[in-house]
DNA sequence: GTGGTCTAGACCACA
DNA sequence: GTGGTCTAGACCACG
């Protein structure tokens, strides 16, 4: 589970954590019973205060996504069937549009943007499927 | 020019206005020289306070997207990107990486992500408004 | 760091704060990394509303002079001028012309103006605070 | 009488007109009985609305600096002795400081600033006294 | 404790 | 009519 924060988006960090964990569980890439990273570990990775991460975890527990077992860690609860592919693709529509717009603003469009993305995929070690 | 606020996203309303106006200029549905709705009018439409809309417009002016002429109104400015191509591409590296990670969370990778992006490009290019 | 407002100048208070902080960093009495007074404290000192001071600080952050860290405070940033020398000199042409004209109005010209400027340079260089 | 507006200073244009005319009369470069440019002429030169210039003139008349003779124009009233040299020099202290600070921000200081100013003086056709 | 955002309502400068 | 600034006081996110 690799979380990615965007400090310029305006969305508060604790909300970004909540939303990303929810997306991962909904898509099935985080399975029921799996453990989330300990609060202090995640706080270090994301360079956030522990209180902030704790708040995100508390919110996730409040929404029934995870279960907080004091002293043992946080675990994903069973959330039923993972989403179908269309639903998962729909989750990406908004962030993709945002990227296209931002690219347009620096006058990079169409295939040039696609090329750039492929380059970053290669660099992140994610070869074309 | 139809603005739509999402009060559940966690992103502050004034930021949503900024991002949507930027998107509209990028997509061509707002052209250079065109007038934006007056602050008071937009505030009424969106059921926001005048100051909140004013803050959004001020931010847009600060970013060089629009021009605020006291007494006359707010107008879309002419683009004009002085940076060299490498610099512009570099600006996109971070948001692209964020998207790739987010897509990974919902188990969409490689060429499947590329396909999705092409689809959104087509849809945005079809000319809104 | 002693800020002084002039309510008769016609210049808005938040702009006076911005200009004075910029002056202080330029003069070296505010060094990189140093903390500015908290918004609420400064607002009290200057008998301004908190929002007004916040606007000034936001503007300073936007100009890259300071860094506002929610929860920790506001800090002076490291300078770092990426523009080339010609570009920087060009930025001064307009304000210099304005000064020459203003001096002309009070019948101070040529070398007499230069002398006056040298005198102010000496005084500012003596290191305030 | 050459007026110079600075739209970025934050000081309202009508105040800049008032202050500059006051400075010129105080320094003696505008003498009693002399005519000010007609409102519509000045408005065109400064690219302001006539109302704005009219407001400045009205303020000047209110302060007893000028006299408005409807149909004939605006004239400077007798303001007694013009200021002594020290007083005139003092009027320039603040704008000079502002320039030095701004120059410092683009890392132009000392003699380099002096050189730049001399260059602008030459270009404005104002040879060293 | 810190800074960030929003509302409500006022006054000013400009066209 | 337009946008710009200020006040007052509220709530939120972060450390």
mmCIF file of C-alpha atoms in Angstrom, chain D:
data_model
loop_
_atom_site.group_PDB
_atom_site.id
_atom_site.type_symbol
_atom_site.label_atom_id
_atom_site.label_comp_id
_atom_site.label_asym_id
_atom_site.label_seq_id
_atom_site.Cartn_x
_atom_site.Cartn_y
_atom_site.Cartn_z
ATOM 1 C CA UNK D 1 3.436 69.082 -15.142
ATOM 2 C CA UNK D 2 4.076 65.420 -15.910
ATOM 3 C CA UNK D 3 2.112 63.032 -13.732
ATOM 4 C CA UNK D 4 3.188 59.447 -13.210
ATOM 5 C CA UNK D 5 0.828 56.759 -12.001
ATOM 6 C CA UNK D 6 1.881 53.510 -10.391
ATOM 7 C CA UNK D 7 -0.929 51.001 -10.596
ATOM 8 C CA UNK D 8 0.928 48.432 -8.536
ATOM 9 C CA UNK D 9 1.606 50.574 -5.476
ATOM 10 C CA UNK D 10 -1.777 49.980 -3.885
ATOM 11 C CA UNK D 11 -2.284 53.718 -3.506
ATOM 12 C CA UNK D 12 -5.476 54.717 -5.357
ATOM 13 C CA UNK D 13 -4.836 56.720 -8.549
ATOM 14 C CA UNK D 14 -6.874 59.703 -7.421
ATOM 15 C CA UNK D 15 -4.667 59.882 -4.311
ATOM 16 C CA UNK D 16 -1.542 59.727 -6.430
ATOM 17 C CA UNK D 17 -2.737 62.706 -8.473
ATOM 18 C CA UNK D 18 -3.576 64.676 -5.350
ATOM 19 C CA UNK D 19 -0.254 63.913 -3.701
ATOM 20 C CA UNK D 20 1.806 64.726 -6.768
ATOM 21 C CA UNK D 21 0.092 68.036 -7.409
ATOM 22 C CA UNK D 22 0.482 68.951 -3.750
ATOM 23 C CA UNK D 23 4.171 68.075 -3.883
ATOM 24 C CA UNK D 24 4.676 70.151 -7.033
ATOM 25 C CA UNK D 25 2.960 73.211 -5.585
ATOM 26 C CA UNK D 26 4.775 72.820 -2.289
ATOM 27 C CA UNK D 27 8.108 72.658 -4.075
ATOM 28 C CA UNK D 28 7.316 75.640 -6.239
ATOM 29 C CA UNK D 29 7.464 73.877 -9.578
ATOM 30 C CA UNK D 30 3.768 74.633 -9.999
ATOM 31 C CA UNK D 31 3.288 78.355 -9.394
ATOM 32 C CA UNK D 32 0.211 80.235 -8.246
ATOM 33 C CA UNK D 33 -2.081 81.076 -11.161
ATOM 34 C CA UNK D 34 -0.717 78.348 -13.384
ATOM 35 C CA UNK D 35 -3.336 76.179 -15.118
ATOM 36 C CA UNK D 36 -3.725 72.435 -14.599
ATOM 37 C CA UNK D 37 -4.532 70.277 -17.612
ATOM 38 C CA UNK D 38 -8.265 69.956 -18.344
ATOM 39 C CA UNK D 39 -9.899 66.937 -16.761
ATOM 40 C CA UNK D 40 -10.623 65.092 -20.016
ATOM 41 C CA UNK D 41 -7.102 65.662 -21.290
ATOM 42 C CA UNK D 42 -5.500 64.350 -18.127
ATOM 43 C CA UNK D 43 -7.919 61.433 -18.000
ATOM 44 C CA UNK D 44 -6.841 60.429 -21.495
ATOM 45 C CA UNK D 45 -3.141 60.760 -20.720
ATOM 46 C CA UNK D 46 -3.397 58.666 -17.567
ATOM 47 C CA UNK D 47 -5.945 56.270 -19.087
ATOM 48 C CA UNK D 48 -8.361 56.927 -16.281
ATOM 49 C CA UNK D 49 -12.048 57.615 -16.240
ATOM 50 C CA UNK D 50 -12.915 61.327 -16.183
ATOM 51 C CA UNK D 51 -14.766 60.796 -12.910
ATOM 52 C CA UNK D 52 -11.569 59.685 -11.260
ATOM 53 C CA UNK D 53 -9.633 62.768 -12.340
ATOM 54 C CA UNK D 54 -12.555 64.964 -11.411
ATOM 55 C CA UNK D 55 -12.524 63.420 -7.951
ATOM 56 C CA UNK D 56 -8.832 64.236 -7.579
ATOM 57 C CA UNK D 57 -9.376 67.846 -8.658
ATOM 58 C CA UNK D 58 -12.333 68.159 -6.325
ATOM 59 C CA UNK D 59 -10.182 66.913 -3.459
ATOM 60 C CA UNK D 60 -7.439 69.412 -4.367
ATOM 61 C CA UNK D 61 -9.966 72.229 -4.425
ATOM 62 C CA UNK D 62 -11.368 71.041 -1.114
ATOM 63 C CA UNK D 63 -7.863 71.247 0.366
ATOM 64 C CA UNK D 64 -7.441 74.749 -0.997
ATOM 65 C CA UNK D 65 -4.578 73.827 -3.323
ATOM 66 C CA UNK D 66 -6.326 74.718 -6.575
ATOM 67 C CA UNK D 67 -9.294 76.725 -7.691
ATOM 68 C CA UNK D 68 -11.885 75.349 -10.025
ATOM 69 C CA UNK D 69 -13.330 77.997 -12.356
ATOM 70 C CA UNK D 70 -16.156 76.222 -14.174
ATOM 71 C CA UNK D 71 -15.839 76.745 -17.897
ATOM 72 C CA UNK D 72 -12.320 78.178 -17.688
ATOM 73 C CA UNK D 73 -10.296 75.454 -16.054
ATOM 74 C CA UNK D 74 -8.413 74.739 -12.847
ATOM 75 C CA UNK D 75 -5.725 77.026 -11.454
ATOM 76 C CA UNK D 76 -3.166 76.766 -8.707
ATOM 77 C CA UNK D 77 -3.897 79.032 -5.745
ATOM 78 C CA UNK D 78 -1.302 80.985 -3.876
ATOM 79 C CA UNK D 79 0.166 78.728 -1.227
ATOM 80 C CA UNK D 80 2.705 81.061 0.349
ATOM 81 C CA UNK D 81 6.445 80.366 0.372
ATOM 82 C CA UNK D 82 7.626 77.185 -1.380
ATOM 83 C CA UNK D 83 9.380 74.662 0.799
ATOM 84 C CA UNK D 84 13.064 74.887 1.611
ATOM 85 C CA UNK D 85 15.452 72.395 0.090
ATOM 86 C CA UNK D 86 15.668 70.137 3.188
ATOM 87 C CA UNK D 87 11.916 69.807 3.282
ATOM 88 C CA UNK D 88 11.822 68.919 -0.393
ATOM 89 C CA UNK D 89 14.561 66.339 0.066
ATOM 90 C CA UNK D 90 12.653 64.848 2.974
ATOM 91 C CA UNK D 91 9.693 64.271 0.679
ATOM 92 C CA UNK D 92 11.815 61.878 -1.338
ATOM 93 C CA UNK D 93 13.146 59.769 1.534
ATOM 94 C CA UNK D 94 10.280 57.307 1.520
ATOM 95 C CA UNK D 95 10.077 56.627 -2.225
ATOM 96 C CA UNK D 96 13.850 56.326 -2.426
ATOM 97 C CA UNK D 97 13.871 53.769 0.385
ATOM 98 C CA UNK D 98 11.166 51.834 -1.427
ATOM 99 C CA UNK D 99 13.286 51.754 -4.567
ATOM 100 C CA UNK D 100 16.403 50.617 -2.721
ATOM 101 C CA UNK D 101 14.438 47.823 -1.125
ATOM 102 C CA UNK D 102 12.934 46.717 -4.415
ATOM 103 C CA UNK D 103 16.355 46.767 -6.035
ATOM 104 C CA UNK D 104 17.754 44.726 -3.188
ATOM 105 C CA UNK D 105 15.067 42.125 -3.820
ATOM 106 C CA UNK D 106 16.382 41.595 -7.326
ATOM 107 C CA UNK D 107 19.908 41.618 -5.952
ATOM 108 C CA UNK D 108 20.974 44.950 -7.368
ATOM 109 C CA UNK D 109 22.696 47.121 -4.819
ATOM 110 C CA UNK D 110 25.033 49.984 -4.164
ATOM 111 C CA UNK D 111 26.819 51.476 -7.136
ATOM 112 C CA UNK D 112 25.109 49.130 -9.550
ATOM 113 C CA UNK D 113 21.793 50.738 -8.668
ATOM 114 C CA UNK D 114 23.324 54.203 -9.018
ATOM 115 C CA UNK D 115 24.581 53.270 -12.484
ATOM 116 C CA UNK D 116 21.136 52.090 -13.503
ATOM 117 C CA UNK D 117 19.568 55.315 -12.292
ATOM 118 C CA UNK D 118 22.078 57.425 -14.201
ATOM 119 C CA UNK D 119 21.276 55.447 -17.296
ATOM 120 C CA UNK D 120 17.549 56.137 -16.900
ATOM 121 C CA UNK D 121 18.251 59.825 -16.222
ATOM 122 C CA UNK D 122 20.158 59.995 -19.502
ATOM 123 C CA UNK D 123 17.380 58.233 -21.321
ATOM 124 C CA UNK D 124 14.747 60.565 -19.886
ATOM 125 C CA UNK D 125 16.762 63.444 -21.299
ATOM 126 C CA UNK D 126 17.809 64.712 -17.941
ATOM 127 C CA UNK D 127 21.525 65.216 -18.021
ATOM 128 C CA UNK D 128 23.442 65.386 -14.730
ATOM 129 C CA UNK D 129 22.941 68.850 -13.255
#
